[in-house]
Short mmCIF file of N, CA and C in Angstrom, two decimals:
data_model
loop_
_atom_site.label_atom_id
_atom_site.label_comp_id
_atom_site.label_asym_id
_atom_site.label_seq_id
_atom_site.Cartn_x
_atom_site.Cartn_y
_atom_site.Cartn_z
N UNK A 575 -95.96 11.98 -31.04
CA UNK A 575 -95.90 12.77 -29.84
C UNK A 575 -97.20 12.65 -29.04
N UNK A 576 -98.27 12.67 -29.55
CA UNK A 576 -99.39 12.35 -29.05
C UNK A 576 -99.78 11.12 -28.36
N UNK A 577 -99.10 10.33 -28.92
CA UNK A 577 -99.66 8.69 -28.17
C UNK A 577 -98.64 8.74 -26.82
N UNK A 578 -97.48 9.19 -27.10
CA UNK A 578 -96.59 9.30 -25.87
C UNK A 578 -97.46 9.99 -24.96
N UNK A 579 -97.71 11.17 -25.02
CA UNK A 579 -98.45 12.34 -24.19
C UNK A 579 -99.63 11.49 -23.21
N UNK A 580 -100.00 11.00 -24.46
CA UNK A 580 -101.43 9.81 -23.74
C UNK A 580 -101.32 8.56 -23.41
N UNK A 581 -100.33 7.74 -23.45
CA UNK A 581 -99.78 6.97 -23.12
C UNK A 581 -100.26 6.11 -21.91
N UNK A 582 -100.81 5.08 -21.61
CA UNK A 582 -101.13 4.64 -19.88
C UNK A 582 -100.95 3.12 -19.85
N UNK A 583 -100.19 2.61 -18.76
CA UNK A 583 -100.05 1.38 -18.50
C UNK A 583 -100.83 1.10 -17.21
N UNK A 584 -101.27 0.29 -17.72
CA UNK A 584 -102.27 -0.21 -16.69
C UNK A 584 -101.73 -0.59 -15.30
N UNK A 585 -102.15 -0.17 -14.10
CA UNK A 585 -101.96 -0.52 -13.16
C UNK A 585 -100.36 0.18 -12.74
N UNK A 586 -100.41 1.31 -13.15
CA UNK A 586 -98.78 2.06 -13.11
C UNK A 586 -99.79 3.43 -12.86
N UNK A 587 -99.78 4.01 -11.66
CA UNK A 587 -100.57 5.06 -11.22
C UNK A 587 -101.85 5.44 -11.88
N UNK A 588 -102.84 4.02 -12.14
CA UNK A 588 -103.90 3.91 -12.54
C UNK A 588 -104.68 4.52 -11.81
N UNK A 589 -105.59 5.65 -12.55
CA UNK A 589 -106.37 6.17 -11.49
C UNK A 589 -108.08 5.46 -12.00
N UNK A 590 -108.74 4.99 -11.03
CA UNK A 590 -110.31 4.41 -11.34
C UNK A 590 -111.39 5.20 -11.02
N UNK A 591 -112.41 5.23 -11.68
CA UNK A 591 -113.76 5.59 -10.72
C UNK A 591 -114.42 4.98 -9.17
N UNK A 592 -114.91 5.56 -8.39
CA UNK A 592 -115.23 5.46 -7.48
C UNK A 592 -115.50 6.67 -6.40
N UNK A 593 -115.76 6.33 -5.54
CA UNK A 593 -116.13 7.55 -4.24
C UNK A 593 -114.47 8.00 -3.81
N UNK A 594 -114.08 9.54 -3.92
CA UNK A 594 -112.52 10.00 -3.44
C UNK A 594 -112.21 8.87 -4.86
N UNK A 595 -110.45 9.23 -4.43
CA UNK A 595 -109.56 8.86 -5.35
C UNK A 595 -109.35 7.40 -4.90
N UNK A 596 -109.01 7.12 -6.45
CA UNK A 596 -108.68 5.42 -6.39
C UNK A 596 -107.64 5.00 -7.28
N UNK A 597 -106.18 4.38 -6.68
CA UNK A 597 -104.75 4.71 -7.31
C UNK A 597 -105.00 3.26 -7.36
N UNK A 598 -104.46 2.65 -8.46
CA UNK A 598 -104.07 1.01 -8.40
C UNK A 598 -102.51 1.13 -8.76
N UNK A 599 -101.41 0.66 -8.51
CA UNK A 599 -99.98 0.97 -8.77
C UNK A 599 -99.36 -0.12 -8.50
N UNK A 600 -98.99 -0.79 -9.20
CA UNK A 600 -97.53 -2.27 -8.48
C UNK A 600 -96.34 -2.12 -8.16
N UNK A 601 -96.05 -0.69 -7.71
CA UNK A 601 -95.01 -0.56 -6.99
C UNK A 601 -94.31 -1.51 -6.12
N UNK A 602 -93.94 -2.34 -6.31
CA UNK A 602 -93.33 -3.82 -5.83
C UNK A 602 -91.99 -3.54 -5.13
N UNK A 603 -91.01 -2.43 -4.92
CA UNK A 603 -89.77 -1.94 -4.73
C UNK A 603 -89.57 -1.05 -4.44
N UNK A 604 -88.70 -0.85 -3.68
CA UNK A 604 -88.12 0.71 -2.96
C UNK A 604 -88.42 2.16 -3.77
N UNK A 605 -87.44 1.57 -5.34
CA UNK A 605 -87.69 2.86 -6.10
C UNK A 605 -89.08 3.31 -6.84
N UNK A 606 -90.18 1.91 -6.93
CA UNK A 606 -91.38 1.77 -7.54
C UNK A 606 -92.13 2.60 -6.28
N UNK A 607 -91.70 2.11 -5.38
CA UNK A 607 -92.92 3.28 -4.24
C UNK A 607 -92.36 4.62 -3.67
N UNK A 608 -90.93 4.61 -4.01
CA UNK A 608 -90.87 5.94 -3.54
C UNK A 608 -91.81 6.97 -5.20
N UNK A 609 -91.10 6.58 -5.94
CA UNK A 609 -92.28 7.61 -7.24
C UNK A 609 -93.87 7.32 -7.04
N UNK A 610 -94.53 6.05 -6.41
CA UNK A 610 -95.62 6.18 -5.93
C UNK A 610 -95.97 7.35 -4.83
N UNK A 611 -95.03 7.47 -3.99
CA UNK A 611 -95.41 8.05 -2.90
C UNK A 611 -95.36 9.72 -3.41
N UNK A 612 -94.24 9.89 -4.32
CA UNK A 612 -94.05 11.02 -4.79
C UNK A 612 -95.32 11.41 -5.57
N UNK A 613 -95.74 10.74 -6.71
CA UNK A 613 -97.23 10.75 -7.24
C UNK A 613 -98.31 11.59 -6.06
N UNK A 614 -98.30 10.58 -4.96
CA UNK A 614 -99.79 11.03 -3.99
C UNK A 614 -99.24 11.84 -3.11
N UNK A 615 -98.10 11.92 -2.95
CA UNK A 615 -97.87 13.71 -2.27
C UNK A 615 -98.04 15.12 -3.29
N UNK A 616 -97.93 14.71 -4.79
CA UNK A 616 -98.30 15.89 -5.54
C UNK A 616 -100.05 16.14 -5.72
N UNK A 617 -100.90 14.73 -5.57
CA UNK A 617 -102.02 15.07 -5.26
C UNK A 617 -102.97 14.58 -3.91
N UNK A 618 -102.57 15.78 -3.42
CA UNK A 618 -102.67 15.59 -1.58
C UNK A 618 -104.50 15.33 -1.76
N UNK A 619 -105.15 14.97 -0.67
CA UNK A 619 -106.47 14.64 -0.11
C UNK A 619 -106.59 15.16 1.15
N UNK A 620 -107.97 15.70 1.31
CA UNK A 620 -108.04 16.46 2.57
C UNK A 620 -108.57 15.77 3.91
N UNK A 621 -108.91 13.94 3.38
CA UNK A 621 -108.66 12.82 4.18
C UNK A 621 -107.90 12.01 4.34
N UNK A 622 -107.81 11.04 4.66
CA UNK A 622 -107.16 9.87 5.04
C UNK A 622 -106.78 9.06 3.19
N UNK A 623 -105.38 8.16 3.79
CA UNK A 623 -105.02 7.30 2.55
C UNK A 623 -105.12 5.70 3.45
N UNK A 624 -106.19 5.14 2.48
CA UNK A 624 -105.88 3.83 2.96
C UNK A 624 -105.02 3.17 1.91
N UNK A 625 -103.96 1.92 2.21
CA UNK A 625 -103.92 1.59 1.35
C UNK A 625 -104.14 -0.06 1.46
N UNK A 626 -104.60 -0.48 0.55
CA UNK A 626 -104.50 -1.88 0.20
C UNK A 626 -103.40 -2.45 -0.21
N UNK A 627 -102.79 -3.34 0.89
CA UNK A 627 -101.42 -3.67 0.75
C UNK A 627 -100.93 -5.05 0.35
N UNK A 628 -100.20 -5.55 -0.33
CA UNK A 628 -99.90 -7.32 -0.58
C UNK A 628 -98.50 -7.27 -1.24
N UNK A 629 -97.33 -8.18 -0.74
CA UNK A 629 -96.22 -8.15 -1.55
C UNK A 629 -96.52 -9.64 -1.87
N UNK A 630 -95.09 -9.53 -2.61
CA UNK A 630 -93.96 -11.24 -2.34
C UNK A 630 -93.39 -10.75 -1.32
N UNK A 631 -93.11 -12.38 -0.59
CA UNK A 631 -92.41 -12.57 0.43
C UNK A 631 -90.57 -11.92 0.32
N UNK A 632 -90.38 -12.15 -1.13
CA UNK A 632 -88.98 -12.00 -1.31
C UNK A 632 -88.66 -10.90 -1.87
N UNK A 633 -89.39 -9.99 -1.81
CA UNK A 633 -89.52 -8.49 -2.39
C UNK A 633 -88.88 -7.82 -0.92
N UNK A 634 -88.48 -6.95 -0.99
CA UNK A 634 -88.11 -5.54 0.14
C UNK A 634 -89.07 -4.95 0.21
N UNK A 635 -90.03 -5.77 1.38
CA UNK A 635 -91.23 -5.29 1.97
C UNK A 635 -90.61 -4.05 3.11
N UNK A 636 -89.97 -4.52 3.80
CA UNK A 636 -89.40 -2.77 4.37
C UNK A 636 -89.12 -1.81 3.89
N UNK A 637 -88.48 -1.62 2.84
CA UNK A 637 -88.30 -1.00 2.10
C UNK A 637 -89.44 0.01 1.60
N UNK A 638 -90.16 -0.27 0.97
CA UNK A 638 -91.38 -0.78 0.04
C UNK A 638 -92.25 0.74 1.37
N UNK A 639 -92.56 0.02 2.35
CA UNK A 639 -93.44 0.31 3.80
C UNK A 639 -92.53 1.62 3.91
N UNK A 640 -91.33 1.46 4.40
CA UNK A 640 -90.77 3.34 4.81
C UNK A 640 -90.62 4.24 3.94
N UNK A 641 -90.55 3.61 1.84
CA UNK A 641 -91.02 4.85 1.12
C UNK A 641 -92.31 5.41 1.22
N UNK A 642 -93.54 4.76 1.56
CA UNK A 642 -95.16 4.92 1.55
C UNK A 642 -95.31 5.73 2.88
N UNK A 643 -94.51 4.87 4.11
CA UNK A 643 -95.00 5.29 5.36
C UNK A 643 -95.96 6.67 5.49
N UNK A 644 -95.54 7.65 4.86
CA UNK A 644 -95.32 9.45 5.47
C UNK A 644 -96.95 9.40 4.48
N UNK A 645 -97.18 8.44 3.32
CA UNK A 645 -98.31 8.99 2.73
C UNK A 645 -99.39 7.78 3.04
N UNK A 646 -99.42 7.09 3.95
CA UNK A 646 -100.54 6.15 4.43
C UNK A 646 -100.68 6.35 5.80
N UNK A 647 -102.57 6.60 5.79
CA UNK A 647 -102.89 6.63 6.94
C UNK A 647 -103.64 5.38 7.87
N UNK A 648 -103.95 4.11 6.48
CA UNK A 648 -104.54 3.19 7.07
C UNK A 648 -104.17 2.01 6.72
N UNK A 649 -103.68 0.88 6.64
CA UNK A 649 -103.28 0.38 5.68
C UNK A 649 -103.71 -0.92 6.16
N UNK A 650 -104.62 -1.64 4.93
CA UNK A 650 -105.48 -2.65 4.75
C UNK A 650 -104.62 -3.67 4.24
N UNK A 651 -104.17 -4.65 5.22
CA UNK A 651 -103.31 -5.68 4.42
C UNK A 651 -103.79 -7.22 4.28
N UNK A 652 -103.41 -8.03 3.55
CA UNK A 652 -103.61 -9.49 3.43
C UNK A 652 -102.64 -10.27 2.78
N UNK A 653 -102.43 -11.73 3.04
CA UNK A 653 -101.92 -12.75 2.09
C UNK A 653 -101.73 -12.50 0.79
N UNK A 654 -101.21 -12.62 0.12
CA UNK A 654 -101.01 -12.40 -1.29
C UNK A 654 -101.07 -14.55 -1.48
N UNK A 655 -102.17 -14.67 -2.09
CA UNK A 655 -102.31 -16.47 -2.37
C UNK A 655 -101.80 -16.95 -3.40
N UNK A 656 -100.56 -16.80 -3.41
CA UNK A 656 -99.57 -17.21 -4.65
C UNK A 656 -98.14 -17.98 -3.97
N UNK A 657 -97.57 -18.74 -4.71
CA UNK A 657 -96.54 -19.80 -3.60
C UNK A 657 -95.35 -18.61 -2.61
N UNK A 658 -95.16 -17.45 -3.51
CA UNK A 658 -94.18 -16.38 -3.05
C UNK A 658 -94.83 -15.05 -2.29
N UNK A 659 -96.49 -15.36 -1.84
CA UNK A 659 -97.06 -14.55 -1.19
C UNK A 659 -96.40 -14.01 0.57
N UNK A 660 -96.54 -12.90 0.70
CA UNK A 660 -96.11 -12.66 1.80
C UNK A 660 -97.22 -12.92 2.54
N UNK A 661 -97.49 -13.29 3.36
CA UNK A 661 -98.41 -13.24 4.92
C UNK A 661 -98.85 -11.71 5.29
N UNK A 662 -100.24 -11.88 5.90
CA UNK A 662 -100.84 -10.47 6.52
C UNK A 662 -100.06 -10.69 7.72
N UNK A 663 -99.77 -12.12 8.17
CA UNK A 663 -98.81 -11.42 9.64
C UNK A 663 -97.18 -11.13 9.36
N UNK A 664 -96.58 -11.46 8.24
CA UNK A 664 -95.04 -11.30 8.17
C UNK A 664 -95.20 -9.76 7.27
N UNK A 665 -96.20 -8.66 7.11
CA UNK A 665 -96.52 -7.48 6.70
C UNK A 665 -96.61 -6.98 7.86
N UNK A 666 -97.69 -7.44 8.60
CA UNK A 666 -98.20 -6.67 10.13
C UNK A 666 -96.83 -6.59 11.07
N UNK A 667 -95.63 -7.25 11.08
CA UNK A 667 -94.28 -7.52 11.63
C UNK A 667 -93.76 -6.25 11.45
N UNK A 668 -93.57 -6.28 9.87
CA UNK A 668 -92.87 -5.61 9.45
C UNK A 668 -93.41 -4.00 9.60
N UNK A 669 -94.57 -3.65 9.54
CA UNK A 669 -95.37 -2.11 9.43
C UNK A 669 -95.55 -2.01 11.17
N UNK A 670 -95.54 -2.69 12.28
CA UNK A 670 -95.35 -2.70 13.54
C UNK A 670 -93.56 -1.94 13.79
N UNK A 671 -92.74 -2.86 13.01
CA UNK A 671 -91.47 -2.04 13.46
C UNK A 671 -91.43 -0.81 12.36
N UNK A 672 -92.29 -0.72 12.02
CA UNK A 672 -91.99 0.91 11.06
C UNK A 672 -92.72 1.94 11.32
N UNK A 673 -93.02 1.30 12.61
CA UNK A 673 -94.31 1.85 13.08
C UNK A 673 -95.51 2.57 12.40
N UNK A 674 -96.11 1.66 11.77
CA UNK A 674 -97.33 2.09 10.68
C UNK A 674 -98.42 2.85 11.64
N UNK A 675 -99.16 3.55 11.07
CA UNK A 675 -99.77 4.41 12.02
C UNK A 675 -101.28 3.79 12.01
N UNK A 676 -101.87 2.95 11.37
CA UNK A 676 -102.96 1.64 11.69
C UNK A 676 -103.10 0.69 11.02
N UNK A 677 -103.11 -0.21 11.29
CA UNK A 677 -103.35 -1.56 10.55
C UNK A 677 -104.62 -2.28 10.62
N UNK A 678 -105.22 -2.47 9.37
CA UNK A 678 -106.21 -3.78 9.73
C UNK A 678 -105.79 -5.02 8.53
N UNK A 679 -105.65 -5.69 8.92
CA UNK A 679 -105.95 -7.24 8.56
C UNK A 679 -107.11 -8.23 7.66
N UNK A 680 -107.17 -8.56 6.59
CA UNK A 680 -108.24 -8.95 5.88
C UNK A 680 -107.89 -10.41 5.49
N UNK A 681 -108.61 -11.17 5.21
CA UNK A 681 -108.01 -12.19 4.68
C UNK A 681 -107.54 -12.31 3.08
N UNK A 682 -108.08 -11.76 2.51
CA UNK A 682 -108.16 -11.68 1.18
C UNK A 682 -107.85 -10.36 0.18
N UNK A 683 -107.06 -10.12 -0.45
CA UNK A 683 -106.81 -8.39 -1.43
C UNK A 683 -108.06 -7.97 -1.72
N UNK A 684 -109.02 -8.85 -2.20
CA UNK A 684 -110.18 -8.53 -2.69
C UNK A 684 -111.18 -8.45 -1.47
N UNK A 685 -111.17 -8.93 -0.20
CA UNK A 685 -111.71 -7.97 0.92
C UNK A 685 -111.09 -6.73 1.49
N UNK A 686 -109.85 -6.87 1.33
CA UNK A 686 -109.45 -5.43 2.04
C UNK A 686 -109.71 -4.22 0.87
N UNK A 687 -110.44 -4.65 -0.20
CA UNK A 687 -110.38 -3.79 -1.01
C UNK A 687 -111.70 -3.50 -0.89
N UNK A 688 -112.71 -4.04 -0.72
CA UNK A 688 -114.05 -4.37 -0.45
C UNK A 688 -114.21 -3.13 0.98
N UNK A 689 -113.43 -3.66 1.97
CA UNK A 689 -113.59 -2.88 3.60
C UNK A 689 -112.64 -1.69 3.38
N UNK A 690 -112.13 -1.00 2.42
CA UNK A 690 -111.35 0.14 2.49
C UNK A 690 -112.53 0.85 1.62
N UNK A 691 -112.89 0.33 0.38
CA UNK A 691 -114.15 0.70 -0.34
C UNK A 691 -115.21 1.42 0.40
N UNK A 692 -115.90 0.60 1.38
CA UNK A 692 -116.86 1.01 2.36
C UNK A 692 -116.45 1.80 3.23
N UNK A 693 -114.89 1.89 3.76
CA UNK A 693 -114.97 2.97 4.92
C UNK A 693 -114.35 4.31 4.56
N UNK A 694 -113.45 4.28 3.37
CA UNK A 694 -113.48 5.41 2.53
C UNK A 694 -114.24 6.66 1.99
N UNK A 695 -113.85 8.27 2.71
CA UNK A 695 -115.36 9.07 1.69
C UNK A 695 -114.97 9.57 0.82
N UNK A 696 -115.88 11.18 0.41
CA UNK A 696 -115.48 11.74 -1.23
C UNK A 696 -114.04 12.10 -0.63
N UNK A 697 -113.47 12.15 0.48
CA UNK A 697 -112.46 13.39 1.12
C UNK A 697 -111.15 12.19 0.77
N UNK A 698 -111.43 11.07 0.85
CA UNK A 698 -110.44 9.93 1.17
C UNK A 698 -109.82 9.87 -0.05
N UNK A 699 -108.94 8.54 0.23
CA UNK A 699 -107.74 7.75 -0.87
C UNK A 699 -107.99 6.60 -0.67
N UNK A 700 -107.90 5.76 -1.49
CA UNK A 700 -107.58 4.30 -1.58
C UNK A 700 -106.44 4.32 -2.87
N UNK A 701 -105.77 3.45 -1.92
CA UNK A 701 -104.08 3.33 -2.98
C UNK A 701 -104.06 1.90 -3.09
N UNK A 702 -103.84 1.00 -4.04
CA UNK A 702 -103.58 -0.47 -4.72
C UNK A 702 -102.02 -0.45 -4.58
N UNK A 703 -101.46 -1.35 -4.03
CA UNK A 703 -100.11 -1.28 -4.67
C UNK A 703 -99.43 -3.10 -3.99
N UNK A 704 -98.19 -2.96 -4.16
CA UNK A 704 -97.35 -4.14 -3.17
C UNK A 704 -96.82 -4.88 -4.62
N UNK A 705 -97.96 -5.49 -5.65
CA UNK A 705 -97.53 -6.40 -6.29
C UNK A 705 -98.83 -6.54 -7.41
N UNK A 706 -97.65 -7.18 -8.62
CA UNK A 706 -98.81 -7.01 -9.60
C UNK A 706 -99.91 -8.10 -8.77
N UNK A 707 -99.50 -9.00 -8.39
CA UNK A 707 -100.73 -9.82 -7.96
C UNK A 707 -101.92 -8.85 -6.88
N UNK A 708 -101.53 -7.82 -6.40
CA UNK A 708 -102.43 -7.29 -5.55
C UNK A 708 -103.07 -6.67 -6.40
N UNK A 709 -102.28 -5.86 -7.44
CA UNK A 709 -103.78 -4.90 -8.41
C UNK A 709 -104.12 -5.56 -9.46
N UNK A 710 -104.04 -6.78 -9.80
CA UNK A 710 -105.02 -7.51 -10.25
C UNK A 710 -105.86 -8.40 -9.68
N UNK A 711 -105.88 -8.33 -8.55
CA UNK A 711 -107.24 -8.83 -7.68
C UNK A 711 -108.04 -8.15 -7.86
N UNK A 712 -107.95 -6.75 -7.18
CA UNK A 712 -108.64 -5.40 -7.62
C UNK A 712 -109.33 -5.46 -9.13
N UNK A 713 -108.19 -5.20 -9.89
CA UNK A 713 -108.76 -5.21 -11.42
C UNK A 713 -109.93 -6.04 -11.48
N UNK A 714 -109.77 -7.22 -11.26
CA UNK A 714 -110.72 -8.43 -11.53
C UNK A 714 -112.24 -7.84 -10.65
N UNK A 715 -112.04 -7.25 -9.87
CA UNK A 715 -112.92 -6.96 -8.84
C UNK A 715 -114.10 -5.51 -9.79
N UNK A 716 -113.40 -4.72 -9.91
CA UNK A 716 -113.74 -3.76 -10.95
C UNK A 716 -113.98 -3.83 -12.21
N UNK A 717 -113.53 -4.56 -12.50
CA UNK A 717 -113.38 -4.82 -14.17
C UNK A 717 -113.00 -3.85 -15.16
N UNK A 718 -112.51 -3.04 -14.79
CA UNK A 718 -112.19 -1.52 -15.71
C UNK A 718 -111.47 -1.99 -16.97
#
């Protein structure tokens, strides 16, 4: 009963050290981010959520974007550099008609994680999610 209780999979509403909260999650799917989103609406912030964003191309990136929408306030996206990576512009398409409420553009997971890092305070969020390949950029970046 105990190991259940304590139980943690990595990168499944991983929470890290850092300045404010820091979620790493591979919510890759509709139903994977709506329980993400459900997660960071039970622990609200009295700032802003950026999130660091990266799918596959062949994932239900819309999907994915209108469960999160209501709990992201900034959302840091890039290439995912893998043959099934989605594009920061076929993301920026897609969070334009879902009308995302700001976008910036990075080239790399591991810069937008870098420039959400820095503009993030104690009040903020930074959320990991899209694909395991996005929170293990991160990971690698942290080393936790």
């Amino acid at each position: 009963q105990q190991g259940l209780r304590e139980a943690q999979v990595p990168g499944r509403f991983q929470i890290v050290p850092g300045r404010g909260q820091r979620i790493l999650d591979v919510a890759h799917n509709p139903h994977g981010a709506r329980a993400l989103a459900q997660n960071l609406a039970h622990r609200p912030v009295a700032g802003k959520t950026y999130a660091v964003f990266g799918m596959l191309a062949d994932k239900d990136v819309a999907g994915v974007v209108a469960a999160m929408a209501a709990e992201v306030d900034i959302w840091v996206i890039a290439d995912l550099p893998v043959a099934r990576g989605a594009t920061a512009a076929a993301l920026q398409t897609i969070l334009t008609l879902a009308n995302a409420r700001t976008v910036i553009a990075a080239a790399t997971i591991e810069q937008a994680w870098n420039w959400a890092c820095e503009q993030a305070g104690e009040n903020d969020r930074i959320c990991v999610f899209g694909s395991f390949h996005t929170v293990a950029a991160v990971l690698r970046l942290i080393a936790v």
